[in-house]
Short mmCIF file of C-alpha atoms in Angstrom, two decimals:
data_model
loop_
_atom_site.label_atom_id
_atom_site.label_comp_id
_atom_site.label_asym_id
_atom_site.label_seq_id
_atom_site.Cartn_x
_atom_site.Cartn_y
_atom_site.Cartn_z
CA UNK A 1 -7.37 24.79 16.56
CA UNK A 2 -7.27 26.33 12.96
CA UNK A 3 -3.90 26.26 11.28
CA UNK A 4 -2.96 28.33 8.08
CA UNK A 5 -1.43 26.92 5.28
CA UNK A 6 0.93 28.41 2.78
CA UNK A 7 -0.80 29.75 -0.22
CA UNK A 8 0.82 30.61 -3.53
CA UNK A 9 -1.23 33.89 -3.79
CA UNK A 10 0.44 35.20 -0.59
CA UNK A 11 3.89 34.33 -2.03
CA UNK A 12 2.79 36.38 -4.99
CA UNK A 13 1.97 39.26 -2.83
CA UNK A 14 5.21 39.13 -1.01
CA UNK A 15 7.24 39.02 -4.28
CA UNK A 16 5.23 42.21 -5.54
CA UNK A 17 6.34 44.19 -2.35
CA UNK A 18 9.73 42.82 -2.48
CA UNK A 19 10.07 43.90 -6.24
CA UNK A 20 8.81 47.30 -5.30
CA UNK A 21 11.64 47.42 -2.73
CA UNK A 22 14.18 46.89 -5.56
CA UNK A 23 15.15 43.38 -4.61
CA UNK A 24 17.09 41.75 -7.24
CA UNK A 25 18.35 38.10 -7.78
CA UNK A 26 21.64 37.49 -5.80
CA UNK A 27 20.92 40.29 -3.34
CA UNK A 28 21.44 39.51 0.36
CA UNK A 29 18.40 39.94 2.65
CA UNK A 30 17.90 39.45 6.44
CA UNK A 31 14.61 38.15 7.63
CA UNK A 32 14.51 39.57 11.24
CA UNK A 33 11.90 37.77 13.62
CA UNK A 34 11.34 36.80 17.16
CA UNK A 35 10.17 33.66 18.61
CA UNK A 36 6.73 34.86 19.07
CA UNK A 37 6.58 36.53 15.29
CA UNK A 38 3.66 35.32 13.09
CA UNK A 39 5.37 32.20 11.56
CA UNK A 40 3.20 32.40 8.58
CA UNK A 41 4.64 35.68 7.48
CA UNK A 42 8.20 34.66 8.30
CA UNK A 43 7.85 31.72 5.92
CA UNK A 44 6.09 33.75 3.25
CA UNK A 45 9.02 36.04 3.41
CA UNK A 46 11.48 33.55 2.85
CA UNK A 47 9.68 31.73 0.08
CA UNK A 48 9.27 34.95 -2.12
CA UNK A 49 12.91 36.14 -1.52
CA UNK A 50 13.90 32.52 -2.63
CA UNK A 51 11.54 32.61 -5.86
CA UNK A 52 13.08 36.08 -6.79
CA UNK A 53 16.69 34.46 -6.54
CA UNK A 54 17.58 36.49 -3.52
CA UNK A 55 19.76 35.05 -0.81
CA UNK A 56 17.90 35.30 2.35
CA UNK A 57 19.05 34.60 6.05
CA UNK A 58 17.32 34.42 9.17
CA UNK A 59 18.04 36.50 12.41
CA UNK A 60 15.70 35.07 15.28
CA UNK A 61 15.49 36.73 18.61
CA UNK A 62 13.94 35.48 21.70
CA UNK A 63 10.92 37.50 22.29
CA UNK A 64 12.05 39.73 25.48
CA UNK A 65 10.02 39.55 28.80
CA UNK A 66 7.43 42.44 29.24
CA UNK A 67 8.85 44.19 32.24
CA UNK A 68 5.83 46.70 32.26
CA UNK A 69 2.85 46.19 34.34
CA UNK A 70 0.40 46.26 31.74
CA UNK A 71 0.26 44.67 28.03
CA UNK A 72 2.23 46.34 25.56
CA UNK A 73 0.44 46.80 22.11
CA UNK A 74 1.23 48.72 18.80
CA UNK A 75 3.93 50.98 19.98
CA UNK A 76 6.24 50.40 16.70
CA UNK A 77 9.27 49.97 19.02
CA UNK A 78 10.30 46.42 19.01
CA UNK A 79 12.64 45.27 21.82
CA UNK A 80 13.53 42.17 20.25
CA UNK A 81 17.26 43.11 19.30
CA UNK A 82 18.22 44.10 22.53
CA UNK A 83 20.84 46.21 21.47
CA UNK A 84 23.07 43.20 20.54
CA UNK A 85 25.95 44.43 18.45
CA UNK A 86 26.41 41.24 16.37
CA UNK A 87 22.64 41.24 15.41
CA UNK A 88 22.80 45.04 14.56
CA UNK A 89 26.02 44.33 12.58
CA UNK A 90 24.17 41.57 10.51
CA UNK A 91 21.31 43.61 9.72
CA UNK A 92 23.52 46.73 8.50
CA UNK A 93 25.27 44.35 6.01
CA UNK A 94 22.37 42.74 4.84
CA UNK A 95 21.11 45.71 2.69
CA UNK A 96 17.71 44.81 2.88
CA UNK A 97 15.86 43.87 6.10
CA UNK A 98 12.45 42.06 6.14
CA UNK A 99 11.04 43.05 9.74
CA UNK A 100 8.65 40.48 11.07
CA UNK A 101 9.05 41.43 14.72
CA UNK A 102 5.82 41.66 16.35
CA UNK A 103 6.01 45.49 17.10
CA UNK A 104 8.21 46.50 14.31
CA UNK A 105 11.46 48.34 14.08
CA UNK A 106 9.66 51.86 13.08
CA UNK A 107 10.65 53.70 16.58
CA UNK A 108 13.32 50.84 17.92
CA UNK A 109 16.28 52.26 19.36
CA UNK A 110 18.49 50.54 17.20
CA UNK A 111 16.86 51.56 14.08
CA UNK A 112 18.77 54.61 13.41
CA UNK A 113 22.10 52.73 13.56
CA UNK A 114 21.05 50.05 10.80
CA UNK A 115 19.59 52.82 8.40
CA UNK A 116 22.74 54.85 8.84
CA UNK A 117 24.68 51.99 7.56
CA UNK A 118 22.52 52.12 4.25
CA UNK A 119 20.34 49.26 4.93
CA UNK A 120 16.72 49.68 3.92
CA UNK A 121 14.07 48.08 6.28
CA UNK A 122 10.39 46.81 5.14
CA UNK A 123 8.40 46.40 8.28
CA UNK A 124 5.79 43.80 7.53
CA UNK A 125 2.91 44.46 10.14
CA UNK A 126 1.85 41.81 12.33
CA UNK A 127 -1.19 41.23 9.95
CA UNK A 128 -2.57 37.88 8.79
CA UNK A 129 -1.55 37.75 4.99
CA UNK A 130 -5.10 38.03 3.90
CA UNK A 131 -4.86 41.56 4.76
CA UNK A 132 -1.57 42.01 3.41
CA UNK A 133 -2.61 40.54 -0.08
CA UNK A 134 -5.34 43.19 -0.33
CA UNK A 135 -2.90 45.92 -0.08
CA UNK A 136 0.04 45.36 -2.35
CA UNK A 137 1.86 48.21 -4.26
CA UNK A 138 0.09 51.03 -5.60
CA UNK A 139 1.99 53.54 -7.67
CA UNK A 140 -0.55 56.28 -7.47
CA UNK A 141 -0.95 56.02 -3.74
CA UNK A 142 2.93 56.80 -3.68
CA UNK A 143 2.44 59.86 -5.56
CA UNK A 144 -0.42 61.09 -3.31
CA UNK A 145 1.52 60.39 -0.06
CA UNK A 146 4.48 62.07 -1.38
CA UNK A 147 2.44 65.13 -2.37
CA UNK A 148 1.06 65.02 1.24
CA UNK A 149 4.16 64.67 3.04
CA UNK A 150 5.62 67.68 0.92
CA UNK A 151 2.55 69.57 1.97
CA UNK A 152 2.73 69.00 5.59
CA UNK A 153 6.45 69.76 5.73
CA UNK A 154 5.48 73.19 4.47
CA UNK A 155 2.48 73.75 6.92
CA UNK A 156 2.63 76.23 9.82
CA UNK A 157 -0.63 75.18 11.48
CA UNK A 158 -2.81 72.26 11.51
CA UNK A 159 -6.51 72.74 12.78
CA UNK A 160 -8.69 69.71 13.31
CA UNK A 161 -12.46 70.04 13.97
CA UNK A 162 -15.53 67.80 14.19
CA UNK A 163 -19.27 67.86 14.87
CA UNK A 164 -18.51 65.80 18.04
CA UNK A 165 -16.69 68.94 19.47
CA UNK A 166 -12.99 68.47 18.48
CA UNK A 167 -11.14 71.83 18.07
CA UNK A 168 -7.40 70.96 18.19
CA UNK A 169 -4.70 73.41 17.18
CA UNK A 170 -1.25 72.09 16.21
CA UNK A 171 1.78 74.48 15.60
CA UNK A 172 3.55 72.58 12.69
CA UNK A 173 6.74 74.75 12.41
CA UNK A 174 9.69 72.39 12.76
CA UNK A 175 7.61 69.29 12.92
CA UNK A 176 9.40 66.08 11.46
CA UNK A 177 7.09 64.33 8.69
CA UNK A 178 6.91 60.92 7.41
CA UNK A 179 4.89 59.40 4.35
CA UNK A 180 4.57 55.80 4.04
CA UNK A 181 3.37 54.21 0.83
CA UNK A 182 4.02 50.48 1.59
CA UNK A 183 7.73 49.95 0.38
CA UNK A 184 11.10 51.47 0.25
CA UNK A 185 13.64 51.26 -2.39
CA UNK A 186 16.15 53.69 -1.21
CA UNK A 187 19.23 52.85 1.06
CA UNK A 188 18.94 54.08 4.70
CA UNK A 189 14.99 54.26 4.71
CA UNK A 190 12.18 52.52 6.16
CA UNK A 191 8.64 51.71 5.22
CA UNK A 192 5.84 49.51 6.37
CA UNK A 193 3.38 47.33 4.52
CA UNK A 194 0.31 47.98 4.40
CA UNK A 195 0.99 51.79 3.81
CA UNK A 196 -0.91 54.85 2.95
CA UNK A 197 -0.11 57.17 5.93
CA UNK A 198 1.29 60.63 6.45
CA UNK A 199 2.00 61.60 10.01
CA UNK A 200 3.98 64.57 11.72
CA UNK A 201 5.90 64.69 14.95
CA UNK A 202 5.35 68.08 16.34
CA UNK A 203 7.94 70.08 18.56
CA UNK A 204 7.45 70.26 22.07
CA UNK A 205 4.49 72.71 23.31
CA UNK A 206 3.14 72.91 20.15
CA UNK A 207 -0.56 71.17 20.60
CA UNK A 208 -3.39 72.61 22.44
CA UNK A 209 -7.41 72.37 22.54
CA UNK A 210 -9.96 69.55 22.67
CA UNK A 211 -10.30 66.24 21.11
CA UNK A 212 -13.49 64.40 21.05
CA UNK A 213 -13.51 60.59 20.15
CA UNK A 214 -16.94 59.59 18.95
CA UNK A 215 -18.66 56.29 19.14
CA UNK A 216 -17.21 54.40 16.27
CA UNK A 217 -13.82 55.83 16.34
CA UNK A 218 -11.15 53.55 17.22
CA UNK A 219 -8.62 52.77 20.02
CA UNK A 220 -6.30 50.37 18.36
CA UNK A 221 -4.36 49.48 21.38
CA UNK A 222 -7.45 47.91 22.79
CA UNK A 223 -8.51 46.94 19.24
CA UNK A 224 -11.92 48.38 19.97
CA UNK A 225 -14.42 50.68 18.21
CA UNK A 226 -15.67 52.88 20.75
CA UNK A 227 -18.96 52.80 22.04
CA UNK A 228 -19.37 55.90 23.93
CA UNK A 229 -17.69 59.49 23.78
CA UNK A 230 -14.19 60.16 24.95
CA UNK A 231 -13.22 63.94 25.61
CA UNK A 232 -9.42 64.87 25.98
CA UNK A 233 -8.26 68.22 26.71
CA UNK A 234 -4.66 69.15 25.68
CA UNK A 235 -2.38 71.78 27.00
CA UNK A 236 1.08 72.17 25.55
CA UNK A 237 1.01 68.75 23.99
CA UNK A 238 -0.29 66.75 27.26
CA UNK A 239 -3.54 65.17 27.93
CA UNK A 240 -4.44 67.17 31.26
CA UNK A 241 -7.99 65.74 31.32
CA UNK A 242 -9.86 62.63 29.77
CA UNK A 243 -13.64 62.80 30.41
CA UNK A 244 -16.14 60.21 29.49
CA UNK A 245 -18.81 57.96 31.48
CA UNK A 246 -18.38 54.95 29.52
CA UNK A 247 -16.25 51.82 29.50
CA UNK A 248 -13.97 53.41 26.63
CA UNK A 249 -13.02 56.31 28.77
CA UNK A 250 -12.42 54.23 31.84
CA UNK A 251 -10.04 51.86 30.27
CA UNK A 252 -8.02 54.78 28.82
CA UNK A 253 -7.73 56.48 32.04
CA UNK A 254 -6.65 53.28 33.85
CA UNK A 255 -4.14 52.45 31.17
CA UNK A 256 -2.58 55.76 31.14
CA UNK A 257 -2.30 55.89 34.67
CA UNK A 258 -0.83 52.67 35.08
CA UNK A 259 2.37 53.44 33.42
CA UNK A 260 3.15 56.14 36.18
CA UNK A 261 4.78 58.32 33.61
CA UNK A 262 3.79 61.83 32.53
CA UNK A 263 5.02 61.08 28.91
CA UNK A 264 2.45 58.46 28.24
CA UNK A 265 -0.15 61.37 28.40
CA UNK A 266 1.79 63.63 25.69
CA UNK A 267 1.19 63.53 22.05
CA UNK A 268 3.44 61.28 19.84
CA UNK A 269 2.14 62.34 16.20
CA UNK A 270 -0.53 63.55 14.19
CA UNK A 271 -1.53 62.70 10.74
CA UNK A 272 -4.25 61.01 8.28
CA UNK A 273 -4.92 57.94 6.16
CA UNK A 274 -4.84 57.99 2.60
CA UNK A 275 -5.26 54.22 1.32
CA UNK A 276 -8.48 53.73 -0.47
CA UNK A 277 -7.93 50.28 -0.17
CA UNK A 278 -8.02 49.96 3.64
CA UNK A 279 -11.25 49.23 5.25
CA UNK A 280 -12.70 50.75 8.10
CA UNK A 281 -14.68 47.76 9.19
CA UNK A 282 -11.55 45.25 8.91
CA UNK A 283 -11.05 45.54 12.76
CA UNK A 284 -14.39 43.34 13.01
CA UNK A 285 -13.40 40.93 10.35
CA UNK A 286 -10.24 39.38 12.14
CA UNK A 287 -9.66 37.69 15.48
CA UNK A 288 -7.48 40.03 17.75
CA UNK A 289 -4.35 37.77 17.29
CA UNK A 290 -4.73 38.09 13.63
CA UNK A 291 -4.75 41.89 13.33
CA UNK A 292 -2.14 44.83 14.46
CA UNK A 293 -4.57 47.44 13.04
CA UNK A 294 -2.23 48.99 10.47
CA UNK A 295 -5.02 48.68 7.75
CA UNK A 296 -7.08 50.89 10.10
CA UNK A 297 -4.39 53.60 10.50
CA UNK A 298 -4.46 54.00 6.73
CA UNK A 299 -8.01 54.19 6.10
CA UNK A 300 -8.57 57.21 3.74
CA UNK A 301 -9.80 60.15 5.47
CA UNK A 302 -9.10 59.17 8.99
CA UNK A 303 -7.37 61.67 11.64
CA UNK A 304 -4.62 59.59 13.12
CA UNK A 305 -3.93 60.93 16.54
CA UNK A 306 -1.37 59.15 18.73
CA UNK A 307 -0.09 59.68 22.33
CA UNK A 308 3.29 58.39 23.59
CA UNK A 309 6.76 58.84 22.64
CA UNK A 310 7.81 61.41 20.39
CA UNK A 311 11.71 61.61 19.92
CA UNK A 312 11.63 64.85 17.87
CA UNK A 313 10.16 66.55 21.16
CA UNK A 314 12.63 64.72 23.38
CA UNK A 315 9.85 62.46 25.13
CA UNK A 316 10.35 58.66 25.61
CA UNK A 317 7.76 56.25 26.92
CA UNK A 318 6.62 52.63 26.36
CA UNK A 319 2.98 53.87 26.80
CA UNK A 320 1.35 54.46 23.39
CA UNK A 321 -2.27 54.94 22.07
CA UNK A 322 -3.07 55.07 18.15
CA UNK A 323 -6.50 56.52 17.76
CA UNK A 324 -7.90 56.89 14.22
CA UNK A 325 -10.98 59.29 14.10
CA UNK A 326 -13.48 59.32 11.41
CA UNK A 327 -15.55 62.31 10.54
CA UNK A 328 -12.91 65.19 11.24
CA UNK A 329 -12.25 68.06 9.16
CA UNK A 330 -8.35 68.60 8.87
CA UNK A 331 -7.04 71.99 7.57
CA UNK A 332 -3.36 72.81 6.88
CA UNK A 333 -2.86 76.54 6.81
CA UNK A 334 -6.43 76.83 6.20
CA UNK A 335 -6.60 74.43 3.37
CA UNK A 336 -8.92 71.63 4.05
CA UNK A 337 -7.36 68.22 3.20
CA UNK A 338 -9.87 66.21 4.76
CA UNK A 339 -13.44 67.40 5.15
CA UNK A 340 -15.81 65.53 7.59
CA UNK A 341 -13.74 62.34 7.17
CA UNK A 342 -13.48 62.64 3.46
CA UNK A 343 -9.95 62.74 1.87
CA UNK A 344 -9.91 65.74 -0.27
CA UNK A 345 -8.70 65.95 -3.90
CA UNK A 346 -5.62 68.27 -3.30
CA UNK A 347 -2.66 65.89 -3.68
CA UNK A 348 -2.87 64.99 -7.48
#
């Protein structure tokens, strides 16, 4: 069995991202992990923080038992903390939290409480460090993502179309928008590495139309490029029909039904990737255990459509699909920000 060794270049990459997160000599930093975390990334985080003169400490939680009847992947809602007060307190007081849990704290129930105390969280996605080192901080990307997030926050309507048959309408009034460029340097904020994504969580009853996934589009929960079309009909946020004759549609129908939860069929968020360094073909380059697919989410010009929990619409569920689609056209109040899968030069 192959085993990875520590590489100096990976420590360098971790130092670069921590420097962007405003980590200074003498700073206290918590490294949060669980017993099934990628040990290589946990070790790299420690070595990088020590090289920078910071004072790291580890919080290691037992990976909890999966109480669901299906495997859970790519939810962004780690259950490792288990709402334990002493753990939450330790993370609040750390100031800087390096999140190496498998699913990450982005949508974890404890995260708002940790952020409210002023801690900043960097989620290191469960990727092999070879992928992480290719997507180190890019100040130009930060500028573009900020501009895209600002544009989305002022948008009233998103329209998504494609040659495959997609015709989706999203009422964006009141939607909550998040832009992630790969690091965070402000108290009370969270980011994930790799970055280069902007997503919006629309309010309840705002999404209608048809969404057609074409061969080559991606189901990241299954870590699979589609080989056959999947057509979804959405009414007031919910997938009310999922059509397709191939394996891709059959697997999606079975997985959604297995939850026995109507909210698993609802929309979580909509957005698009903006990272020119993220590679579409990357999913084929790594073993499934060596990738979480965050790079694919960030591929420039993809339409990132997700089903599952949306706290801003009052919906909660553990069922989750992240479905990057290539070749769509995305219009914000009539302005094309993505045209047939190509990100347009409208963000400076």
